[in-house]
Amino acid sequence: DPSDNSATATPIVKALADLAIDKQPTSVTPFVPGTVATWTITVTNPGPSDATDVVVTDVLPATAFSGVTLTPSSGTCPTTTTCNLGTVEPGTPVTIAVSGTISPVTTATSITNRASVTSATPDPDPADNSTVSTVPLSPVADLSIQKLAVNQPFVPGQPVTWTLRVRNAGPSSATGITLTDTLPTGATIVSATPTSGTCTGVGTGSLSCSLGTLATGVTRTVTLVADLAPDVAPGTLGNTAVVAATTAD
């Protein structure tokens, strides 16, 4: 009976791909507001099968970032939040370079975001299909100050005027700005007028100003008027004004 001398098997073929994703900062941490931050996203596939139609989603906080770019080692990124990687073969990682400029005015102490990966191929262990990256922020502001004599040469017995200019070169906003200035002997403050903020010291020889927050590239001015005593000796009047902030300089 030769009818049972052959047999046909029809097994079901089911692809499986254990995708995993990781995101690590590549620029120096902590990140500094006002500068460009970079990360590398790595997608790996230990197999056993090819992973098809692989999509990575990575959304940076919109209020804290601008100029976001995603650059994959293969595939395309049609938006600033999504990359289509096509097929990821076992043992062949795909990387995505992520960059964006951190808002110089952000008050956040860290940046946290989630990157995730999906595929049309079933994943036997989806627990590693997303990753959370948290990087601390540390603002830095480069403050400078100028003090200019307006109506020189000064004449003893007459009012004198100085202009003090405080500038923030960034890259971050400067917060909690204070300005102090101890005038030379014989000078008494008549008025101190800031473009923003408050100043005290009228009737004394010591100026103290609270100038609040100063954005990158912005200058704040204080106009200082003082009476110069009639007995001030001719010569040169020298003194030092100091600016400080709670933001690191």
Tab-separated table of C-alpha atoms in Angstrom:
chain	number	residue	atom	x	y	z
A	1	ASP	CA	0.000	0.000	0.000
A	2	PRO	CA	2.202	2.911	-1.221
A	3	SER	CA	-0.457	5.547	-0.395
A	4	ASP	CA	1.049	6.182	3.045
A	5	ASN	CA	4.647	6.354	1.895
A	6	SER	CA	4.731	10.179	2.088
A	7	ALA	CA	3.470	12.830	4.502
A	8	THR	CA	3.053	16.594	4.316
A	9	ALA	CA	3.597	18.912	7.287
A	10	THR	CA	2.250	22.491	7.339
A	11	PRO	CA	3.769	24.200	10.409
A	12	ILE	CA	2.791	27.744	11.284
A	13	VAL	CA	5.631	30.238	10.949
A	14	LYS	CA	5.438	33.085	13.448
A	15	ALA	CA	8.109	35.796	13.506
A	16	LEU	CA	9.226	37.161	16.878
A	17	ALA	CA	11.537	40.105	17.498
A	18	ASP	CA	12.539	41.232	20.995
A	19	LEU	CA	13.098	44.936	20.354
A	20	ALA	CA	14.681	47.136	23.009
A	21	ILE	CA	15.347	50.883	23.177
A	22	ASP	CA	17.772	53.009	25.182
A	23	LYS	CA	18.374	56.779	25.317
A	24	GLN	CA	21.528	58.320	26.766
A	25	PRO	CA	22.770	61.949	26.869
A	26	THR	CA	25.864	62.597	24.769
A	27	SER	CA	26.476	66.240	25.685
A	28	VAL	CA	27.950	67.220	29.050
A	29	THR	CA	25.566	66.924	31.979
A	30	PRO	CA	24.001	68.660	33.746
A	31	PHE	CA	22.516	70.396	30.719
A	32	VAL	CA	22.672	74.204	30.675
A	33	PRO	CA	19.539	76.156	29.632
A	34	GLY	CA	20.239	78.183	26.510
A	35	THR	CA	22.601	75.575	25.031
A	36	VAL	CA	22.172	72.620	22.656
A	37	ALA	CA	21.540	69.264	24.329
A	38	THR	CA	22.192	65.956	22.569
A	39	TRP	CA	21.281	62.322	23.133
A	40	THR	CA	21.695	59.020	21.311
A	41	ILE	CA	18.765	56.618	21.023
A	42	THR	CA	19.769	53.013	20.347
A	43	VAL	CA	17.306	50.398	19.077
A	44	THR	CA	18.453	46.777	19.296
A	45	ASN	CA	16.896	43.521	18.141
A	46	PRO	CA	18.253	40.336	19.780
A	47	GLY	CA	15.923	38.403	17.490
A	48	PRO	CA	15.212	35.775	16.721
A	49	SER	CA	13.455	37.297	13.673
A	50	ASP	CA	13.655	40.525	11.711
A	51	ALA	CA	11.569	43.339	13.173
A	52	THR	CA	9.551	45.049	10.450
A	53	ASP	CA	7.903	48.471	10.242
A	54	VAL	CA	9.857	49.708	13.245
A	55	VAL	CA	8.785	53.146	14.524
A	56	VAL	CA	10.477	55.187	17.253
A	57	THR	CA	8.644	57.996	19.051
A	58	ASP	CA	10.544	60.546	21.137
A	59	VAL	CA	8.793	63.710	22.308
A	60	LEU	CA	10.884	66.379	24.050
A	61	PRO	CA	8.958	68.896	26.197
A	62	ALA	CA	7.747	71.545	23.734
A	63	THR	CA	7.887	74.356	26.283
A	64	ALA	CA	11.564	73.681	27.052
A	65	PHE	CA	13.031	72.958	23.607
A	66	SER	CA	13.339	74.469	20.152
A	67	GLY	CA	15.140	73.441	16.976
A	68	VAL	CA	14.741	69.720	17.689
A	69	THR	CA	16.334	67.353	15.141
A	70	LEU	CA	16.318	63.554	14.854
A	71	THR	CA	18.967	61.919	12.645
A	72	PRO	CA	18.794	58.112	12.257
A	73	SER	CA	21.646	55.848	11.129
A	74	SER	CA	19.071	54.193	8.845
A	75	GLY	CA	15.499	55.011	7.951
A	76	THR	CA	13.881	58.435	8.042
A	77	CYS	CA	12.438	60.827	10.593
A	78	PRO	CA	9.499	62.616	8.947
A	79	THR	CA	8.761	64.691	12.069
A	80	THR	CA	10.678	65.942	15.091
A	81	THR	CA	9.020	63.269	17.213
A	82	THR	CA	8.872	60.151	15.009
A	83	CYS	CA	11.339	57.998	13.060
A	84	ASN	CA	10.492	55.177	10.645
A	85	LEU	CA	13.354	52.687	10.779
A	86	GLY	CA	11.938	50.058	8.442
A	87	THR	CA	13.383	46.612	9.172
A	88	VAL	CA	15.789	46.105	12.052
A	89	GLU	CA	17.697	42.854	11.706
A	90	PRO	CA	18.900	40.792	14.669
A	91	GLY	CA	22.303	41.967	15.882
A	92	THR	CA	22.216	45.192	13.854
A	93	PRO	CA	21.507	48.180	16.142
A	94	VAL	CA	20.070	51.403	14.754
A	95	THR	CA	20.918	54.737	16.378
A	96	ILE	CA	19.166	58.095	16.312
A	97	ALA	CA	21.022	61.309	17.141
A	98	VAL	CA	18.712	63.714	18.992
A	99	SER	CA	19.456	67.398	19.515
A	100	GLY	CA	17.583	70.494	20.623
A	101	THR	CA	18.183	73.903	22.164
A	102	ILE	CA	17.024	74.222	25.756
A	103	SER	CA	15.013	77.360	26.469
A	104	PRO	CA	17.212	79.839	28.369
A	105	VAL	CA	14.247	80.877	30.520
A	106	THR	CA	13.134	77.426	31.646
A	107	THR	CA	12.797	77.084	35.407
A	108	ALA	CA	12.767	73.283	35.331
A	109	THR	CA	15.432	71.502	37.376
A	110	SER	CA	15.609	68.527	35.024
A	111	ILE	CA	14.470	67.306	31.620
A	112	THR	CA	12.518	64.045	31.538
A	113	ASN	CA	11.102	62.373	28.467
A	114	ARG	CA	10.113	58.923	27.237
A	115	ALA	CA	11.261	57.282	24.001
A	116	SER	CA	9.428	54.192	22.719
A	117	VAL	CA	9.683	51.692	19.865
A	118	THR	CA	7.010	49.651	18.098
A	119	SER	CA	7.032	47.076	15.302
A	120	ALA	CA	4.637	45.102	13.165
A	121	THR	CA	6.499	41.991	14.349
A	122	PRO	CA	5.245	40.586	17.675
A	123	ASP	CA	7.557	41.205	20.615
A	124	PRO	CA	7.845	38.447	23.243
A	125	ASP	CA	9.055	40.954	25.878
A	126	PRO	CA	7.535	44.443	25.441
A	127	ALA	CA	8.825	45.629	28.844
A	128	ASP	CA	11.955	47.101	27.214
A	129	ASN	CA	10.097	48.847	24.394
A	130	SER	CA	10.281	52.210	26.145
A	131	THR	CA	12.882	54.107	28.129
A	132	VAL	CA	12.817	57.219	30.280
A	133	SER	CA	15.696	59.694	30.230
A	134	THR	CA	16.117	62.224	33.052
A	135	VAL	CA	18.933	64.779	32.905
A	136	PRO	CA	19.460	67.548	35.492
A	137	LEU	CA	19.556	71.206	34.449
A	138	SER	CA	21.993	73.762	35.832
A	139	PRO	CA	21.594	77.345	34.523
A	140	VAL	CA	24.688	79.497	33.959
A	141	ALA	CA	24.649	83.260	33.296
A	142	ASP	CA	27.586	85.508	32.457
A	143	LEU	CA	26.818	88.835	34.141
A	144	SER	CA	28.878	91.978	33.627
A	145	ILE	CA	28.625	95.566	34.887
A	146	GLN	CA	29.759	98.975	33.667
A	147	LYS	CA	29.751	102.202	35.650
A	148	LEU	CA	30.012	105.413	33.646
A	149	ALA	CA	30.360	108.975	34.949
A	150	VAL	CA	27.893	111.114	32.991
A	151	ASN	CA	28.629	114.767	33.851
A	152	GLN	CA	32.364	114.691	34.423
A	153	PRO	CA	34.444	116.434	35.442
A	154	PHE	CA	32.608	116.345	38.754
A	155	VAL	CA	32.446	119.644	40.661
A	156	PRO	CA	32.398	119.602	44.488
A	157	GLY	CA	29.153	121.068	45.796
A	158	GLN	CA	27.139	120.034	42.725
A	159	PRO	CA	25.094	116.932	41.826
A	160	VAL	CA	26.875	114.123	39.977
A	161	THR	CA	25.406	111.335	37.853
A	162	TRP	CA	26.535	107.804	37.083
A	163	THR	CA	24.997	105.243	34.760
A	164	LEU	CA	25.351	101.605	35.770
A	165	ARG	CA	24.689	98.954	33.123
A	166	VAL	CA	24.193	95.287	33.974
A	167	ARG	CA	24.264	92.827	31.068
A	168	ASN	CA	23.661	89.087	30.841
A	169	ALA	CA	25.654	87.321	28.126
A	170	GLY	CA	23.915	84.023	28.921
A	171	PRO	CA	23.526	81.330	27.960
A	172	SER	CA	20.806	81.095	30.631
A	173	SER	CA	18.570	83.717	32.191
A	174	ALA	CA	20.014	85.236	35.383
A	175	THR	CA	17.698	85.288	38.394
A	176	GLY	CA	17.849	87.084	41.736
A	177	ILE	CA	20.146	89.835	40.460
A	178	THR	CA	21.534	92.268	43.033
A	179	LEU	CA	23.676	95.342	42.508
A	180	THR	CA	25.646	97.051	45.283
A	181	ASP	CA	27.745	100.202	45.126
A	182	THR	CA	29.469	102.011	47.979
A	183	LEU	CA	30.081	105.577	46.815
A	184	PRO	CA	33.266	107.520	47.517
A	185	THR	CA	33.458	109.557	50.726
A	186	GLY	CA	31.567	112.831	50.283
A	187	ALA	CA	28.946	111.465	47.888
A	188	THR	CA	25.329	111.088	49.099
A	189	ILE	CA	22.677	109.383	46.990
A	190	VAL	CA	19.836	111.637	45.806
A	191	SER	CA	18.086	109.129	43.535
A	192	ALA	CA	18.627	105.692	42.004
A	193	THR	CA	16.342	104.768	39.115
A	194	PRO	CA	16.519	101.298	37.527
A	195	THR	CA	14.849	100.455	34.211
A	196	SER	CA	13.335	97.524	36.110
A	197	GLY	CA	13.537	96.494	39.741
A	198	THR	CA	14.029	98.551	42.909
A	199	CYS	CA	16.908	100.423	44.546
A	200	THR	CA	17.469	101.721	48.071
A	201	GLY	CA	20.061	103.960	49.675
A	202	VAL	CA	18.766	107.506	49.159
A	203	GLY	CA	20.339	109.789	51.748
A	204	THR	CA	23.304	107.457	52.256
A	205	GLY	CA	26.453	106.540	50.403
A	206	SER	CA	25.513	102.900	49.837
A	207	LEU	CA	23.396	101.743	46.895
A	208	SER	CA	21.554	98.421	46.919
A	209	CYS	CA	19.371	97.273	44.010
A	210	SER	CA	17.252	94.183	43.377
A	211	LEU	CA	16.977	93.808	39.623
A	212	GLY	CA	15.048	90.535	39.380
A	213	THR	CA	15.577	88.328	36.323
A	214	LEU	CA	17.614	89.260	33.275
A	215	ALA	CA	17.231	87.340	30.011
A	216	THR	CA	20.160	86.435	27.798
A	217	GLY	CA	21.460	89.384	25.790
A	218	VAL	CA	19.495	91.953	27.805
A	219	THR	CA	20.943	95.011	29.583
A	220	ARG	CA	19.414	96.703	32.616
A	221	THR	CA	20.357	100.278	33.545
A	222	VAL	CA	20.435	102.146	36.857
A	223	THR	CA	20.732	105.938	36.799
A	224	LEU	CA	22.413	107.100	39.991
A	225	VAL	CA	22.398	110.755	41.097
A	226	ALA	CA	24.348	111.921	44.132
A	227	ASP	CA	25.307	115.175	45.835
A	228	LEU	CA	29.040	115.769	46.065
A	229	ALA	CA	30.111	117.570	49.209
A	230	PRO	CA	31.766	120.982	48.715
A	231	ASP	CA	34.879	119.892	50.605
A	232	VAL	CA	35.708	116.934	48.362
A	233	ALA	CA	39.317	117.381	47.283
A	234	PRO	CA	40.072	117.656	43.566
A	235	GLY	CA	41.477	114.525	41.998
A	236	THR	CA	40.042	111.173	40.985
A	237	LEU	CA	36.996	109.537	42.582
A	238	GLY	CA	37.222	105.767	42.384
A	239	ASN	CA	34.825	103.117	43.590
A	240	THR	CA	33.607	99.656	42.618
A	241	ALA	CA	30.061	98.510	41.844
A	242	VAL	CA	29.327	94.772	42.171
A	243	VAL	CA	26.625	92.657	40.516
A	244	ALA	CA	25.624	89.158	41.617
A	245	ALA	CA	22.824	86.641	41.027
A	246	THR	CA	21.471	83.403	42.411
A	247	THR	CA	22.256	81.854	39.005
A	248	ALA	CA	25.808	80.535	38.714
A	249	ASP	CA	28.172	82.809	36.791
